[in-house]
DNA sequence: GTGAAAGCGCTAACAT
DNA sequence: ATGTTAGCGCTTTCAC
């Protein structure tokens, strides 16, 4: 293993000069800096993060906690985080809580202890998690929690886009197939739906749920959605939409002819399935990147939990229209 | 931050006793051990991995490199690795190379340097990567490379299962829609296909590709597959199958009526799409778990690259029959 | 601008 | 069985 001593010897300087040349370039003469850099590169020197972290009090690493890596939503966010971390030269510990609050708390504790800060990505209420993390900076994805920096999708705008689209297509009775009660996004969307309904007296909005955010959640909802007489549905996410579509088709309801469906998230599933799904898109990778940038800013700042005021960043929603939505049957010419 | 000193003081022992009580329980008196454990728990002591790693020469952390986290295949493997790492009490650095060989080499270098070993998950030939890692233990997923420990799916058995299934359904002309030339799995499968064809004189096997392992890879292949007169196709993975199915349907070919399709991997996509896909299943999470166990074993052993002879673990393949396969039309009663 | 030296939190000899 | 001590590789005063 090549250490600072090796580089120092080869460059004919002291180890502190090597350290400075590599971490605080302006505190060393240009010529020295260059020589050290060259020698370091030749020797293939890589600083030992454990050692530098131990001494400097920061590890150059942060943690990312997600509930389920195989969920395309979190996979996309994770990619954004990983990508941006690399650009910042930071390491990332990725942990998967398997949607289990206990595991989540345990992992989070460990994560907070070994890293400089944490990006906390959880659909659940993470208020309790906050104190597990202690004084380390946290950025929360997909929640708005008092006293934390958060990043998320603009669910309100998303709902408005979905409703607007369906309303314009002539739908007047829209079902919302909601997610888990613990989901903050779901809460937001329900509130936004109520608001959207208030603005459109001719519109009737029916809400169903809670449903698990899996295929079975969608299949479970199919019966009541069909029975409700709704001509369009908005689902909690793509996967629920897939379940819903499949089951209503089994019941003889055609999508989009008899039922239009708009999903949330627009993960790659949305354009993979048949019919492809009209979906409320958010740049999830961007969410991850943004969360990372916010964390890095806090890391660079006071470093503590109170380094910066709580902020709430919303990434814009965009509606991607595909095959699962069509004009309400009543608008079609008869026959 | 609570350190060994705090625990030592509170428990009335020396710091080395604390360290021993926590890491080598059989080297201290039971009563002492218990007292230390209690005090440590009360104080919320968590050992600092950076410090212990620095001193002990192992970090308690290993790296996992995957080409694309949002690929369901790698997501599943990653989950297995993460899960097992947690059970072993090890941290895991997950990095995403974005399918870029240069990024991969850079990340791998960093990874090898900060960790005790690496699980290398790459569809490409990783021979060059081996030396980047240096002396650290490596477990390779999805390859068989001289001198390394590897874990993978049993592609040969998988092909045999797929061919057997289709042959039994009466298919006599089968197309293989292959993956990238750089894919080792693809190579294996092509070899297995040739073998399967040799055993069945009445069977004709056509191979196509290379194709990118994405939806577009499948759509690109649709034309030639249909033109080839094959009544069944085996695809490199689920995503390619999705593309293939979609496009052949556009061409007026019904699946499975006119064309049966068997995919590889059986990720969650396979039962999500319509028609759901008959797919060669491997326990991918198990692959991840197995890779982790092998790495842990090497970590516990000599620790170096030569600690144990190279081994090649194959996880069994299983065929999951779903809607995308049916008897060859020629076997159906006319009309 | 550069070097000498202290020490981050921990573990592993070496003592006792 | 337990305490004392010397570092792991690095950053950061403090001198010069």
Short mmCIF file of N, CA, C and O in Angstrom, two decimals, chain B residues 192-234:
data_model
loop_
_atom_site.label_atom_id
_atom_site.label_comp_id
_atom_site.label_asym_id
_atom_site.label_seq_id
_atom_site.Cartn_x
_atom_site.Cartn_y
_atom_site.Cartn_z
N UNK B 192 -24.59 -23.60 -25.42
CA UNK B 192 -25.57 -24.57 -24.94
C UNK B 192 -26.64 -24.84 -26.00
O UNK B 192 -27.14 -25.96 -26.14
N UNK B 193 -26.97 -23.80 -26.75
CA UNK B 193 -27.96 -23.95 -27.81
C UNK B 193 -27.46 -24.90 -28.89
O UNK B 193 -28.20 -25.77 -29.38
N UNK B 194 -26.19 -24.70 -29.26
CA UNK B 194 -25.60 -25.57 -30.28
C UNK B 194 -25.68 -27.02 -29.81
O UNK B 194 -26.05 -27.92 -30.57
N UNK B 195 -25.36 -27.20 -28.56
CA UNK B 195 -25.40 -28.53 -27.97
C UNK B 195 -26.82 -29.09 -27.98
O UNK B 195 -27.04 -30.25 -28.36
N UNK B 196 -27.76 -28.26 -27.59
CA UNK B 196 -29.15 -28.70 -27.54
C UNK B 196 -29.64 -29.09 -28.94
O UNK B 196 -30.40 -30.05 -29.10
N UNK B 197 -29.18 -28.35 -29.93
CA UNK B 197 -29.56 -28.64 -31.31
C UNK B 197 -28.97 -29.97 -31.77
O UNK B 197 -29.63 -30.75 -32.47
N UNK B 198 -27.73 -30.21 -31.35
CA UNK B 198 -27.05 -31.45 -31.74
C UNK B 198 -27.81 -32.68 -31.24
O UNK B 198 -27.87 -33.70 -31.91
N UNK B 199 -28.39 -32.55 -30.07
CA UNK B 199 -29.11 -33.68 -29.48
C UNK B 199 -30.48 -33.93 -30.09
O UNK B 199 -31.13 -34.92 -29.79
N UNK B 200 -30.93 -32.94 -30.84
CA UNK B 200 -32.28 -33.06 -31.39
C UNK B 200 -32.24 -32.80 -32.88
O UNK B 200 -32.39 -31.66 -33.33
N UNK B 201 -32.08 -33.85 -33.65
CA UNK B 201 -31.91 -33.71 -35.10
C UNK B 201 -33.11 -33.04 -35.78
O UNK B 201 -32.96 -32.43 -36.84
N UNK B 202 -34.27 -33.14 -35.15
CA UNK B 202 -35.46 -32.55 -35.77
C UNK B 202 -35.61 -31.07 -35.46
O UNK B 202 -36.58 -30.44 -35.84
N UNK B 203 -34.64 -30.55 -34.74
CA UNK B 203 -34.76 -29.16 -34.29
C UNK B 203 -33.81 -28.24 -35.04
O UNK B 203 -32.63 -28.55 -35.24
N UNK B 204 -34.34 -27.09 -35.43
CA UNK B 204 -33.50 -26.11 -36.10
C UNK B 204 -33.37 -24.88 -35.22
O UNK B 204 -34.38 -24.31 -34.79
N UNK B 205 -32.15 -24.48 -34.95
CA UNK B 205 -31.95 -23.33 -34.08
C UNK B 205 -31.27 -22.21 -34.86
O UNK B 205 -30.22 -22.39 -35.47
N UNK B 206 -31.93 -21.05 -34.84
CA UNK B 206 -31.40 -19.89 -35.54
C UNK B 206 -30.95 -18.89 -34.50
O UNK B 206 -31.66 -18.65 -33.53
N UNK B 207 -29.81 -18.31 -34.70
CA UNK B 207 -29.37 -17.33 -33.70
C UNK B 207 -29.23 -15.95 -34.32
O UNK B 207 -28.73 -15.79 -35.43
N UNK B 208 -29.69 -14.97 -33.57
CA UNK B 208 -29.63 -13.58 -34.01
C UNK B 208 -28.91 -12.73 -32.98
O UNK B 208 -28.86 -13.06 -31.80
N UNK B 209 -28.40 -11.63 -33.44
CA UNK B 209 -27.72 -10.73 -32.52
C UNK B 209 -26.37 -10.37 -33.09
O UNK B 209 -26.05 -10.78 -34.20
N UNK B 210 -25.55 -9.63 -32.39
CA UNK B 210 -25.81 -9.13 -31.03
C UNK B 210 -26.90 -8.05 -30.97
O UNK B 210 -27.12 -7.34 -31.95
N UNK B 211 -27.55 -8.01 -29.83
CA UNK B 211 -28.54 -6.97 -29.57
C UNK B 211 -28.26 -6.35 -28.22
O UNK B 211 -27.80 -7.03 -27.31
N UNK B 212 -28.55 -5.09 -28.12
CA UNK B 212 -28.41 -4.43 -26.82
C UNK B 212 -29.49 -4.99 -25.88
O UNK B 212 -30.59 -5.31 -26.32
N UNK B 213 -29.16 -5.14 -24.62
CA UNK B 213 -30.08 -5.80 -23.68
C UNK B 213 -31.17 -4.85 -23.19
O UNK B 213 -31.41 -4.74 -22.00
N UNK B 214 -31.80 -4.17 -24.12
CA UNK B 214 -32.85 -3.22 -23.77
C UNK B 214 -34.06 -3.49 -24.66
O UNK B 214 -33.99 -4.31 -25.57
N UNK B 215 -35.14 -2.78 -24.42
CA UNK B 215 -36.36 -2.97 -25.20
C UNK B 215 -36.07 -2.88 -26.69
O UNK B 215 -36.52 -3.70 -27.49
N UNK B 216 -35.30 -1.87 -27.05
CA UNK B 216 -35.01 -1.64 -28.47
C UNK B 216 -34.27 -2.82 -29.10
O UNK B 216 -34.39 -3.06 -30.30
N UNK B 217 -33.48 -3.52 -28.28
CA UNK B 217 -32.81 -4.71 -28.78
C UNK B 217 -33.84 -5.71 -29.28
O UNK B 217 -33.68 -6.34 -30.33
N UNK B 218 -34.92 -5.86 -28.52
CA UNK B 218 -35.97 -6.80 -28.89
C UNK B 218 -36.76 -6.33 -30.10
O UNK B 218 -37.04 -7.11 -31.01
N UNK B 219 -37.08 -5.05 -30.14
CA UNK B 219 -37.85 -4.56 -31.28
C UNK B 219 -37.03 -4.68 -32.55
O UNK B 219 -37.55 -5.02 -33.61
N UNK B 220 -35.73 -4.43 -32.42
CA UNK B 220 -34.85 -4.52 -33.59
C UNK B 220 -34.83 -5.93 -34.16
O UNK B 220 -34.68 -6.12 -35.36
N UNK B 221 -34.99 -6.92 -33.30
CA UNK B 221 -34.90 -8.30 -33.75
C UNK B 221 -36.20 -8.83 -34.35
O UNK B 221 -36.21 -9.85 -35.05
N UNK B 222 -37.30 -8.15 -34.05
CA UNK B 222 -38.62 -8.68 -34.41
C UNK B 222 -38.74 -9.04 -35.89
O UNK B 222 -39.23 -10.13 -36.23
N UNK B 223 -38.29 -8.14 -36.73
CA UNK B 223 -38.43 -8.36 -38.16
C UNK B 223 -37.78 -9.66 -38.62
O UNK B 223 -38.44 -10.51 -39.25
N UNK B 224 -36.53 -9.84 -38.28
CA UNK B 224 -35.83 -11.03 -38.74
C UNK B 224 -36.38 -12.31 -38.11
O UNK B 224 -36.41 -13.35 -38.75
N UNK B 225 -36.82 -12.19 -36.88
CA UNK B 225 -37.37 -13.38 -36.22
C UNK B 225 -38.62 -13.84 -36.96
O UNK B 225 -38.78 -15.02 -37.28
N UNK B 226 -39.49 -12.89 -37.26
CA UNK B 226 -40.72 -13.23 -37.97
C UNK B 226 -40.38 -13.79 -39.35
O UNK B 226 -40.92 -14.83 -39.78
N UNK B 227 -39.47 -13.11 -40.04
CA UNK B 227 -39.10 -13.53 -41.39
C UNK B 227 -38.46 -14.92 -41.40
O UNK B 227 -38.55 -15.65 -42.39
N UNK B 228 -37.84 -15.28 -40.30
CA UNK B 228 -37.12 -16.55 -40.25
C UNK B 228 -38.05 -17.76 -40.23
O UNK B 228 -37.61 -18.89 -40.43
N UNK B 229 -39.31 -17.49 -39.96
CA UNK B 229 -40.24 -18.60 -39.91
C UNK B 229 -40.18 -19.39 -38.61
O UNK B 229 -40.81 -20.44 -38.48
N UNK B 230 -39.44 -18.89 -37.64
CA UNK B 230 -39.39 -19.56 -36.34
C UNK B 230 -40.76 -19.48 -35.67
O UNK B 230 -41.48 -18.49 -35.83
N UNK B 231 -41.12 -20.52 -34.94
CA UNK B 231 -42.40 -20.49 -34.23
C UNK B 231 -42.18 -20.20 -32.75
O UNK B 231 -43.13 -20.10 -31.98
N UNK B 232 -40.93 -20.11 -32.37
CA UNK B 232 -40.62 -19.81 -30.97
C UNK B 232 -39.31 -19.04 -30.89
O UNK B 232 -38.45 -19.17 -31.76
N UNK B 233 -39.19 -18.22 -29.83
CA UNK B 233 -37.96 -17.46 -29.64
C UNK B 233 -37.53 -17.54 -28.19
O UNK B 233 -38.36 -17.61 -27.28
N UNK B 234 -36.22 -17.55 -28.01
CA UNK B 234 -35.65 -17.47 -26.68
C UNK B 234 -34.88 -16.16 -26.66
O UNK B 234 -34.11 -15.89 -27.58
#
